[in-house]
PDB file of C-alpha atoms in Angstrom:
ATOM      1  CA  MET C  58     -26.072 -20.287 -47.792  1.00 43.00           C
ATOM      2  CA  LYS C  59     -28.588 -21.171 -45.088  1.00 39.00           C
ATOM      3  CA  GLN C  60     -31.465 -19.893 -47.275  1.00 44.00           C
ATOM      4  CA  THR C  61     -30.225 -21.915 -50.276  1.00 39.00           C
ATOM      5  CA  PHE C  62     -30.052 -25.039 -48.103  1.00 39.00           C
ATOM      6  CA  SER C  63     -33.639 -24.488 -46.922  1.00 40.00           C
ATOM      7  CA  ILE C  64     -34.891 -24.120 -50.494  1.00 37.00           C
ATOM      8  CA  LEU C  65     -33.082 -27.328 -51.434  1.00 38.00           C
ATOM      9  CA  ILE C  66     -34.727 -29.200 -48.549  1.00 38.00           C
ATOM     10  CA  ILE C  67     -38.195 -27.989 -49.594  1.00 37.00           C
ATOM     11  CA  PHE C  68     -37.515 -28.988 -53.207  1.00 35.00           C
ATOM     12  CA  LEU C  69     -36.370 -32.475 -52.206  1.00 39.00           C
ATOM     13  CA  ILE C  70     -39.399 -32.980 -49.964  1.00 39.00           C
ATOM     14  CA  SER C  71     -41.752 -31.987 -52.786  1.00 40.00           C
ATOM     15  CA  ILE C  72     -40.004 -34.326 -55.230  1.00 39.00           C
ATOM     16  CA  SER C  73     -40.070 -37.131 -52.672  1.00 40.00           C
ATOM     17  CA  GLY C  74     -43.788 -36.622 -52.029  1.00 41.00           C
ATOM     18  CA  PHE C  75     -44.525 -36.617 -55.736  1.00 46.00           C
ATOM     19  CA  ALA C  76     -42.488 -39.784 -56.311  1.00 48.00           C
ATOM     20  CA  GLN C  77     -44.311 -41.654 -53.529  1.00 69.00           C
ATOM     21  CA  CYS C  78     -47.673 -41.235 -55.225  1.00 88.00           C
ATOM     22  CA  GLU C  79     -48.909 -44.674 -56.198  1.00 94.00           C
ATOM     23  CA  ASP C  80     -49.274 -45.189 -59.986  1.00 95.00           C
ATOM     24  CA  ILE C  81     -47.476 -41.935 -60.832  1.00 95.00           C
ATOM     25  CA  ASP C  82     -45.037 -44.109 -62.795  1.00 95.00           C
ATOM     26  CA  LYS C  83     -47.863 -44.534 -65.316  1.00 95.00           C
ATOM     27  CA  LEU C  84     -47.750 -40.844 -66.244  1.00 95.00           C
ATOM     28  CA  GLU C  85     -47.220 -40.515 -70.015  1.00 95.00           C
ATOM     29  CA  LEU C  86     -46.949 -37.799 -72.643  1.00 94.00           C
ATOM     30  CA  GLY C  87     -50.455 -36.605 -73.414  1.00 94.00           C
ATOM     31  CA  GLY C  88     -52.051 -35.043 -76.444  1.00 92.00           C
ATOM     32  CA  THR C  89     -52.395 -35.645 -80.186  1.00 85.00           C
ATOM     33  CA  TYR C  90     -48.808 -36.108 -81.237  1.00 81.00           C
ATOM     34  CA  LEU C  91     -49.212 -38.942 -83.761  1.00 79.00           C
ATOM     35  CA  SER C  92     -49.098 -38.242 -87.490  1.00 77.00           C
ATOM     36  CA  ARG C  93     -52.479 -37.358 -88.934  1.00 77.00           C
ATOM     37  CA  THR C  94     -51.939 -39.329 -92.127  1.00 86.00           C
ATOM     38  CA  ARG C  95     -49.444 -41.741 -93.650  1.00 89.00           C
ATOM     39  CA  ASN C  96     -49.210 -39.906 -96.974  1.00 94.00           C
ATOM     40  CA  TYR C  97     -47.109 -36.902 -96.006  1.00 94.00           C
ATOM     41  CA  ILE C  98     -43.647 -35.381 -96.245  1.00 93.00           C
ATOM     42  CA  PRO C  99     -42.117 -34.340 -92.906  1.00 90.00           C
ATOM     43  CA  PHE C 100     -39.901 -31.297 -92.527  1.00 89.00           C
ATOM     44  CA  GLU C 101     -37.785 -30.309 -89.568  1.00 82.00           C
ATOM     45  CA  ILE C 102     -38.258 -26.807 -88.200  1.00 76.00           C
ATOM     46  CA  LYS C 103     -34.511 -26.533 -87.602  1.00 64.00           C
ATOM     47  CA  HIS C 104     -32.579 -25.769 -90.781  1.00 46.00           C
ATOM     48  CA  LYS C 105     -30.359 -28.731 -91.597  1.00 46.00           C
ATOM     49  CA  ASP C 106     -29.479 -30.360 -94.894  1.00 45.00           C
ATOM     50  CA  SER C 107     -29.857 -33.906 -93.603  1.00 43.00           C
ATOM     51  CA  ILE C 108     -31.385 -35.219 -90.405  1.00 43.00           C
ATOM     52  CA  GLU C 109     -31.120 -38.786 -89.179  1.00 47.00           C
ATOM     53  CA  ARG C 110     -33.859 -40.175 -86.970  1.00 47.00           C
ATOM     54  CA  GLU C 111     -33.946 -43.859 -86.049  1.00 46.00           C
ATOM     55  CA  ASN C 112     -31.780 -44.742 -89.048  1.00 45.00           C
ATOM     56  CA  THR C 113     -34.154 -42.914 -91.411  1.00 49.00           C
ATOM     57  CA  PHE C 114     -32.957 -39.825 -93.273  1.00 48.00           C
ATOM     58  CA  TYR C 115     -35.224 -36.851 -93.826  1.00 49.00           C
ATOM     59  CA  PRO C 116     -33.196 -35.321 -96.679  1.00 46.00           C
ATOM     60  CA  TYR C 117     -34.901 -31.926 -96.865  1.00 69.00           C
ATOM     61  CA  ASP C 118     -35.368 -29.158 -94.340  1.00 78.00           C
ATOM     62  CA  ILE C 119     -38.136 -26.605 -94.183  1.00 88.00           C
ATOM     63  CA  LYS C 120     -36.241 -24.098 -96.354  1.00 87.00           C
ATOM     64  CA  ASN C 121     -37.321 -26.139 -99.388  1.00 88.00           C
ATOM     65  CA  ILE C 122     -40.904 -24.952 -98.871  1.00 94.00           C
ATOM     66  CA  GLU C 123     -40.117 -21.644 -97.181  1.00 93.00           C
ATOM     67  CA  LYS C 124     -42.613 -19.551 -99.149  1.00 93.00           C
ATOM     68  CA  TYR C 125     -45.399 -21.853 -97.976  1.00 96.00           C
ATOM     69  CA  SER C 126     -44.208 -22.775 -94.487  1.00 95.00           C
ATOM     70  CA  ASP C 127     -43.525 -19.183 -93.412  1.00 95.00           C
ATOM     71  CA  PHE C 128     -47.143 -18.301 -94.200  1.00 97.00           C
ATOM     72  CA  ILE C 129     -48.558 -21.285 -92.300  1.00 97.00           C
ATOM     73  CA  LEU C 130     -46.256 -20.840 -89.289  1.00 96.00           C
ATOM     74  CA  LYS C 131     -47.391 -17.219 -89.086  1.00 97.00           C
ATOM     75  CA  LYS C 132     -51.038 -18.321 -89.105  1.00 97.00           C
ATOM     76  CA  ALA C 133     -50.327 -20.871 -86.371  1.00 97.00           C
ATOM     77  CA  LYS C 134     -48.674 -18.244 -84.190  1.00 97.00           C
ATOM     78  CA  GLU C 135     -51.584 -15.838 -84.705  1.00 97.00           C
ATOM     79  CA  TYR C 136     -54.099 -18.482 -83.647  1.00 97.00           C
ATOM     80  CA  ILE C 137     -52.136 -19.541 -80.551  1.00 98.00           C
ATOM     81  CA  VAL C 138     -51.448 -15.983 -79.359  1.00 98.00           C
ATOM     82  CA  ILE C 139     -55.070 -14.876 -79.850  1.00 97.00           C
ATOM     83  CA  ARG C 140     -56.513 -17.952 -78.111  1.00 97.00           C
ATOM     84  CA  ALA C 141     -53.947 -18.066 -75.306  1.00 97.00           C
ATOM     85  CA  ASN C 142     -51.251 -15.375 -75.188  1.00 96.00           C
ATOM     86  CA  ILE C 143     -47.676 -14.731 -76.239  1.00 97.00           C
ATOM     87  CA  ASP C 144     -46.308 -16.234 -73.019  1.00 96.00           C
ATOM     88  CA  PHE C 145     -48.038 -19.536 -73.765  1.00 97.00           C
ATOM     89  CA  TYR C 146     -46.746 -19.466 -77.333  1.00 97.00           C
ATOM     90  CA  ASN C 147     -43.177 -18.859 -76.172  1.00 96.00           C
ATOM     91  CA  LYS C 148     -43.343 -21.950 -73.960  1.00 95.00           C
ATOM     92  CA  LEU C 149     -44.122 -24.176 -76.924  1.00 96.00           C
ATOM     93  CA  GLN C 150     -41.518 -26.178 -78.773  1.00 93.00           C
ATOM     94  CA  MET C 151     -42.223 -26.623 -82.458  1.00 91.00           C
ATOM     95  CA  GLY C 152     -41.443 -30.043 -83.799  1.00 86.00           C
ATOM     96  CA  GLU C 153     -42.294 -31.576 -87.129  1.00 87.00           C
ATOM     97  CA  PHE C 154     -43.983 -29.708 -89.967  1.00 93.00           C
ATOM     98  CA  GLN C 155     -45.950 -32.112 -92.185  1.00 94.00           C
ATOM     99  CA  VAL C 156     -47.325 -31.557 -95.668  1.00 96.00           C
ATOM    100  CA  ASN C 157     -50.256 -33.922 -96.233  1.00 96.00           C
ATOM    101  CA  PHE C 158     -51.099 -34.952 -99.790  1.00 96.00           C
ATOM    102  CA  LEU C 159     -54.239 -36.561-101.166  1.00 95.00           C
ATOM    103  CA  ASP C 160     -54.054 -40.338-101.498  1.00 93.00           C
ATOM    104  CA  SER C 161     -54.018 -39.932-105.279  1.00 95.00           C
ATOM    105  CA  VAL C 162     -50.541 -38.327-105.009  1.00 96.00           C
ATOM    106  CA  LYS C 163     -47.738 -40.440-103.602  1.00 95.00           C
ATOM    107  CA  ALA C 164     -45.660 -38.421-101.140  1.00 94.00           C
ATOM    108  CA  GLU C 165     -42.017 -38.998-102.133  1.00 91.00           C
ATOM    109  CA  TYR C 166     -39.244 -37.061-100.432  1.00 86.00           C
ATOM    110  CA  ASP C 167     -36.940 -37.034-103.465  1.00 84.00           C
ATOM    111  CA  ASN C 168     -39.516 -35.752-105.978  1.00 91.00           C
ATOM    112  CA  PRO C 169     -38.769 -31.999-106.434  1.00 89.00           C
ATOM    113  CA  GLU C 170     -42.105 -31.426-108.172  1.00 94.00           C
ATOM    114  CA  LEU C 171     -43.933 -32.089-104.906  1.00 95.00           C
ATOM    115  CA  TYR C 172     -42.293 -29.073-103.303  1.00 94.00           C
ATOM    116  CA  GLU C 173     -44.253 -26.717-105.566  1.00 96.00           C
ATOM    117  CA  LEU C 174     -47.157 -27.015-103.164  1.00 96.00           C
ATOM    118  CA  SER C 175     -49.410 -24.568-105.022  1.00 95.00           C
ATOM    119  CA  ASN C 176     -49.892 -27.317-107.628  1.00 96.00           C
ATOM    120  CA  TYR C 177     -51.472 -29.700-105.114  1.00 97.00           C
ATOM    121  CA  LYS C 178     -54.375 -29.830-102.693  1.00 96.00           C
ATOM    122  CA  VAL C 179     -52.417 -30.156 -99.469  1.00 97.00           C
ATOM    123  CA  THR C 180     -52.920 -29.507 -95.784  1.00 97.00           C
ATOM    124  CA  TYR C 181     -50.294 -28.610 -93.198  1.00 97.00           C
ATOM    125  CA  TRP C 182     -49.878 -30.193 -89.765  1.00 95.00           C
ATOM    126  CA  ILE C 183     -47.580 -28.652 -87.147  1.00 95.00           C
ATOM    127  CA  LEU C 184     -46.600 -30.467 -83.974  1.00 94.00           C
ATOM    128  CA  PHE C 185     -46.129 -28.443 -80.782  1.00 95.00           C
ATOM    129  CA  THR C 186     -45.026 -29.608 -77.329  1.00 95.00           C
ATOM    130  CA  TYR C 187     -46.155 -27.745 -74.223  1.00 96.00           C
ATOM    131  CA  ARG C 188     -44.268 -28.121 -70.935  1.00 95.00           C
ATOM    132  CA  ASN C 189     -45.653 -27.203 -67.542  1.00 93.00           C
ATOM    133  CA  ASN C 190     -43.257 -28.104 -64.719  1.00 87.00           C
ATOM    134  CA  ASP C 191     -42.559 -31.822 -65.235  1.00 85.00           C
ATOM    135  CA  PHE C 192     -45.661 -32.415 -67.370  1.00 92.00           C
ATOM    136  CA  LYS C 193     -45.671 -32.516 -71.174  1.00 94.00           C
ATOM    137  CA  TYR C 194     -48.516 -32.240 -73.639  1.00 96.00           C
ATOM    138  CA  ALA C 195     -48.156 -32.466 -77.411  1.00 96.00           C
ATOM    139  CA  PHE C 196     -50.693 -31.303 -79.960  1.00 96.00           C
ATOM    140  CA  GLY C 197     -50.941 -30.864 -83.701  1.00 95.00           C
ATOM    141  CA  LEU C 198     -52.675 -28.029 -85.533  1.00 96.00           C
ATOM    142  CA  GLU C 199     -53.829 -28.572 -89.108  1.00 96.00           C
ATOM    143  CA  PHE C 200     -54.303 -25.813 -91.678  1.00 97.00           C
ATOM    144  CA  ASP C 201     -55.550 -25.793 -95.255  1.00 96.00           C
ATOM    145  CA  LYS C 202     -53.455 -24.219 -98.012  1.00 94.00           C
ATOM    146  CA  ASP C 203     -55.150 -20.853 -97.425  1.00 95.00           C
ATOM    147  CA  GLY C 204     -54.033 -20.798 -93.800  1.00 96.00           C
ATOM    148  CA  LYS C 205     -57.413 -21.632 -92.266  1.00 96.00           C
ATOM    149  CA  MET C 206     -57.176 -23.927 -89.254  1.00 95.00           C
ATOM    150  CA  ILE C 207     -59.235 -27.065 -89.880  1.00 95.00           C
ATOM    151  CA  SER C 208     -58.377 -28.992 -86.720  1.00 94.00           C
ATOM    152  CA  GLU C 209     -60.148 -28.763 -83.368  1.00 94.00           C
ATOM    153  CA  ASN C 210     -59.066 -26.597 -80.452  1.00 95.00           C
ATOM    154  CA  LYS C 211     -56.281 -28.284 -78.480  1.00 96.00           C
ATOM    155  CA  PHE C 212     -55.797 -25.939 -75.519  1.00 97.00           C
ATOM    156  CA  PRO C 213     -57.935 -23.546 -73.433  1.00 97.00           C
ATOM    157  CA  ASP C 214     -59.113 -20.078 -74.379  1.00 98.00           C
ATOM    158  CA  PHE C 215     -57.286 -17.790 -71.946  1.00 97.00           C
ATOM    159  CA  SER C 216     -60.009 -15.115 -71.946  1.00 97.00           C
ATOM    160  CA  LEU C 217     -62.527 -17.654 -70.592  1.00 97.00           C
ATOM    161  CA  ASN C 218     -60.127 -19.562 -68.331  1.00 96.00           C
ATOM    162  CA  PRO C 219     -57.163 -17.386 -67.275  1.00 96.00           C
ATOM    163  CA  GLU C 220     -56.060 -19.962 -64.657  1.00 96.00           C
ATOM    164  CA  PHE C 221     -55.721 -22.829 -67.117  1.00 96.00           C
ATOM    165  CA  GLU C 222     -51.969 -23.250 -66.576  1.00 96.00           C
ATOM    166  CA  ASN C 223     -52.250 -23.611 -62.791  1.00 96.00           C
ATOM    167  CA  LEU C 224     -52.322 -27.388 -62.933  1.00 96.00           C
ATOM    168  CA  ASN C 225     -52.882 -29.588 -59.912  1.00 96.00           C
ATOM    169  CA  GLU C 226     -50.448 -32.444 -59.499  1.00 95.00           C
ATOM    170  CA  PRO C 227     -51.682 -35.668 -61.115  1.00 96.00           C
ATOM    171  CA  CYS C 228     -51.488 -37.432 -57.737  1.00 97.00           C
ATOM    172  CA  ARG C 229     -54.589 -35.506 -56.652  1.00 97.00           C
ATOM    173  CA  ALA C 230     -56.480 -36.701 -59.716  1.00 98.00           C
ATOM    174  CA  LEU C 231     -55.389 -40.293 -59.110  1.00 97.00           C
ATOM    175  CA  GLU C 232     -56.609 -40.093 -55.524  1.00 97.00           C
ATOM    176  CA  LYS C 233     -59.916 -38.572 -56.659  1.00 97.00           C
ATOM    177  CA  VAL C 234     -60.596 -41.357 -59.147  1.00 97.00           C
ATOM    178  CA  LYS C 235     -59.571 -44.169 -56.804  1.00 97.00           C
ATOM    179  CA  LEU C 236     -62.016 -42.912 -54.172  1.00 96.00           C
ATOM    180  CA  ASP C 237     -64.883 -42.842 -56.671  1.00 96.00           C
ATOM    181  CA  LYS C 238     -67.251 -45.817 -56.376  1.00 94.00           C
ATOM    182  CA  ARG C 239     -67.309 -46.159 -60.159  1.00 94.00           C
ATOM    183  CA  PHE C 240     -63.602 -47.097 -60.078  1.00 95.00           C
ATOM    184  CA  LYS C 241     -63.970 -49.679 -57.310  1.00 93.00           C
ATOM    185  CA  GLY C 242     -61.951 -52.850 -57.974  1.00 91.00           C
ATOM    186  CA  LYS C 243     -60.170 -51.391 -61.010  1.00 94.00           C
ATOM    187  CA  LYS C 244     -56.524 -50.664 -61.792  1.00 95.00           C
ATOM    188  CA  ILE C 245     -54.725 -47.811 -63.557  1.00 96.00           C
ATOM    189  CA  GLU C 246     -53.430 -48.262 -67.100  1.00 95.00           C
ATOM    190  CA  LEU C 247     -52.076 -44.725 -67.627  1.00 95.00           C
ATOM    191  CA  ILE C 248     -52.503 -41.069 -66.769  1.00 97.00           C
ATOM    192  CA  GLU C 249     -51.821 -38.173 -69.115  1.00 97.00           C
ATOM    193  CA  LEU C 250     -52.627 -34.525 -69.629  1.00 97.00           C
ATOM    194  CA  ALA C 251     -55.572 -34.018 -71.998  1.00 97.00           C
ATOM    195  CA  TYR C 252     -57.860 -31.211 -73.117  1.00 97.00           C
ATOM    196  CA  LEU C 253     -61.669 -31.062 -73.061  1.00 97.00           C
ATOM    197  CA  ASN C 254     -63.055 -28.354 -75.313  1.00 97.00           C
ATOM    198  CA  GLU C 255     -66.497 -28.704 -73.700  1.00 96.00           C
ATOM    199  CA  ILE C 256     -65.202 -27.238 -70.437  1.00 97.00           C
ATOM    200  CA  ASN C 257     -62.306 -25.223 -71.924  1.00 98.00           C
ATOM    201  CA  SER C 258     -59.803 -26.781 -69.540  1.00 98.00           C
ATOM    202  CA  PHE C 259     -56.910 -29.185 -69.300  1.00 98.00           C
ATOM    203  CA  CYS C 260     -57.770 -32.455 -67.576  1.00 98.00           C
ATOM    204  CA  TRP C 261     -55.922 -35.404 -66.177  1.00 98.00           C
ATOM    205  CA  LEU C 262     -57.044 -38.384 -68.243  1.00 98.00           C
ATOM    206  CA  ILE C 263     -56.924 -41.588 -66.193  1.00 97.00           C
ATOM    207  CA  LYS C 264     -57.421 -44.800 -68.114  1.00 96.00           C
ATOM    208  CA  GLU C 265     -58.653 -48.005 -66.535  1.00 95.00           C
ATOM    209  CA  LYS C 266     -56.426 -51.024 -67.101  1.00 91.00           C
ATOM    210  CA  THR C 267     -57.700 -53.661 -69.517  1.00 82.00           C
ATOM    211  CA  ASP C 268     -57.888 -57.163 -68.083  1.00 70.00           C
ATOM    212  CA  GLN C 269     -55.752 -59.826 -69.681  1.00 64.00           C
ATOM    213  CA  PRO C 270     -57.722 -62.061 -72.101  1.00 56.00           C
ATOM    214  CA  LYS C 271     -58.937 -65.261 -70.483  1.00 61.00           C
ATOM    215  CA  GLU C 272     -59.517 -67.166 -73.716  1.00 60.00           C
ATOM    216  CA  LEU C 273     -57.724 -67.521 -77.033  1.00 61.00           C
ATOM    217  CA  GLY C 274     -59.141 -65.610 -80.001  1.00 60.00           C
ATOM    218  CA  LEU C 275     -61.202 -62.409 -79.960  1.00 72.00           C
ATOM    219  CA  ASN C 276     -61.943 -60.971 -76.531  1.00 65.00           C
ATOM    220  CA  HIS C 277     -64.248 -57.981 -76.121  1.00 77.00           C
ATOM    221  CA  TYR C 278     -63.404 -55.381 -73.497  1.00 68.00           C
ATOM    222  CA  GLU C 279     -65.023 -52.296 -72.013  1.00 84.00           C
ATOM    223  CA  ILE C 280     -63.046 -49.807 -69.915  1.00 89.00           C
ATOM    224  CA  ASP C 281     -63.615 -46.313 -68.555  1.00 93.00           C
ATOM    225  CA  LEU C 282     -61.654 -43.137 -69.196  1.00 95.00           C
ATOM    226  CA  PHE C 283     -61.872 -40.645 -66.323  1.00 97.00           C
ATOM    227  CA  TYR C 284     -61.342 -36.950 -67.119  1.00 98.00           C
ATOM    228  CA  VAL C 285     -60.456 -34.985 -63.990  1.00 98.00           C
ATOM    229  CA  ASN C 286     -60.341 -31.184 -64.225  1.00 98.00           C
ATOM    230  CA  ALA C 287     -56.671 -30.267 -63.763  1.00 97.00           C
ATOM    231  CA  ILE C 288     -57.663 -27.009 -62.035  1.00 97.00           C
ATOM    232  CA  THR C 289     -60.627 -27.942 -59.796  1.00 97.00           C
ATOM    233  CA  ASN C 290     -59.902 -31.684 -59.433  1.00 98.00           C
ATOM    234  CA  LYS C 291     -63.518 -32.444 -60.353  1.00 98.00           C
ATOM    235  CA  ILE C 292     -64.385 -35.545 -62.392  1.00 98.00           C
ATOM    236  CA  GLU C 293     -65.849 -33.878 -65.471  1.00 98.00           C
ATOM    237  CA  LEU C 294     -66.454 -36.870 -67.722  1.00 97.00           C
ATOM    238  CA  ILE C 295     -66.335 -40.655 -67.729  1.00 96.00           C
ATOM    239  CA  LYS C 296     -66.096 -41.989 -71.250  1.00 94.00           C
ATOM    240  CA  GLU C 297     -66.523 -45.656 -72.110  1.00 92.00           C
ATOM    241  CA  GLN C 298     -64.006 -47.221 -74.471  1.00 89.00           C
ATOM    242  CA  ASN C 299     -64.564 -50.640 -75.958  1.00 81.00           C
ATOM    243  CA  GLY C 300     -62.813 -52.881 -78.426  1.00 73.00           C
ATOM    244  CA  THR C 301     -61.371 -56.324 -78.957  1.00 69.00           C
ATOM    245  CA  ILE C 302     -58.109 -58.000 -78.078  1.00 61.00           C
ATOM    246  CA  ILE C 303     -56.785 -60.949 -80.046  1.00 62.00           C
ATOM    247  CA  ALA C 304     -55.208 -63.499 -77.730  1.00 60.00           C
ATOM    248  CA  CYS C 305     -52.859 -65.930 -79.466  1.00 61.00           C
ATOM    249  CA  GLY C 306     -51.118 -69.000 -78.128  1.00 54.00           C
ATOM    250  CA  TYR C 307     -50.512 -72.669 -78.581  1.00 47.00           C
ATOM    251  CA  GLU C 308     -51.004 -75.798 -76.554  1.00 48.00           C
ATOM    252  CA  LYS C 309     -47.753 -77.249 -75.273  1.00 47.00           C
ATOM    253  CA  PRO C 310     -47.380 -80.864 -76.417  1.00 47.00           C
ATOM    254  CA  LYS C 311     -47.393 -83.447 -73.653  1.00 47.00           C
ATOM    255  CA  PHE C 312     -44.242 -85.453 -73.091  1.00 43.00           C
ATOM    256  CA  VAL C 313     -44.900 -89.174 -73.108  1.00 44.00           C
ATOM    257  CA  LYS C 314     -42.227 -91.399 -71.673  1.00 44.00           C
ATOM    258  CA  LYS C 315     -41.240 -94.143 -74.053  1.00 43.00           C
ATOM    259  CA  LYS C 316     -41.513 -97.627 -72.646  1.00 45.00           C
ATOM    260  CA  ASN C 317     -38.550 -99.979 -72.876  1.00 41.00           C
TER     261      ASN C 317
END
């Protein structure tokens, strides 16, 4: 009982220390979890006849394309296990399985002809979610109809970086960036787990906060993205991001007191 109590105290102290880190509330889900295209049919990995998500029904499950999906899921597993290992694969949660059609073919859920995928030039996109302690990272892998992966690498090669899962806490990365002179006078927009293929490592991506527009109309902005090695805590890359923000508003009419 005494040993259990001691473990509980240590756990609470670690949680408390993590929670006190300034800007840790800006930690978000990282990765490439958005749909690759708008012209696709989504399938759930779990076998159900009808699935409701945000008041939208996905009427078909993956069994409707089983002879295709089984082949692609096998190819995905082979790639992940060879690049990482079986332990990494077993930690992943498979989410949506998307069949992407060319723009010339309208993706309609209730068209049974579209489920004969050999008749169409399609690609497959599978969403995976990786969890490491309290951190989550989502990534999609895309394959052509022959099972060749056509997307970029989304996680480290274990043979070249066997320590890639030993992640530092994001608080260390936040501290590192805030002490850097290139971040002086700036604020944090978000922090998330990312992957840099150039260094074969996960990184903590820290995004500088965009200033609020000072004028109505188009406002140009330039911010920095800091990539901090999640293993060594070294700033590996600072990437500039620029764009425009449209500021809208109206001038409040003045109230003029009517004379008697």
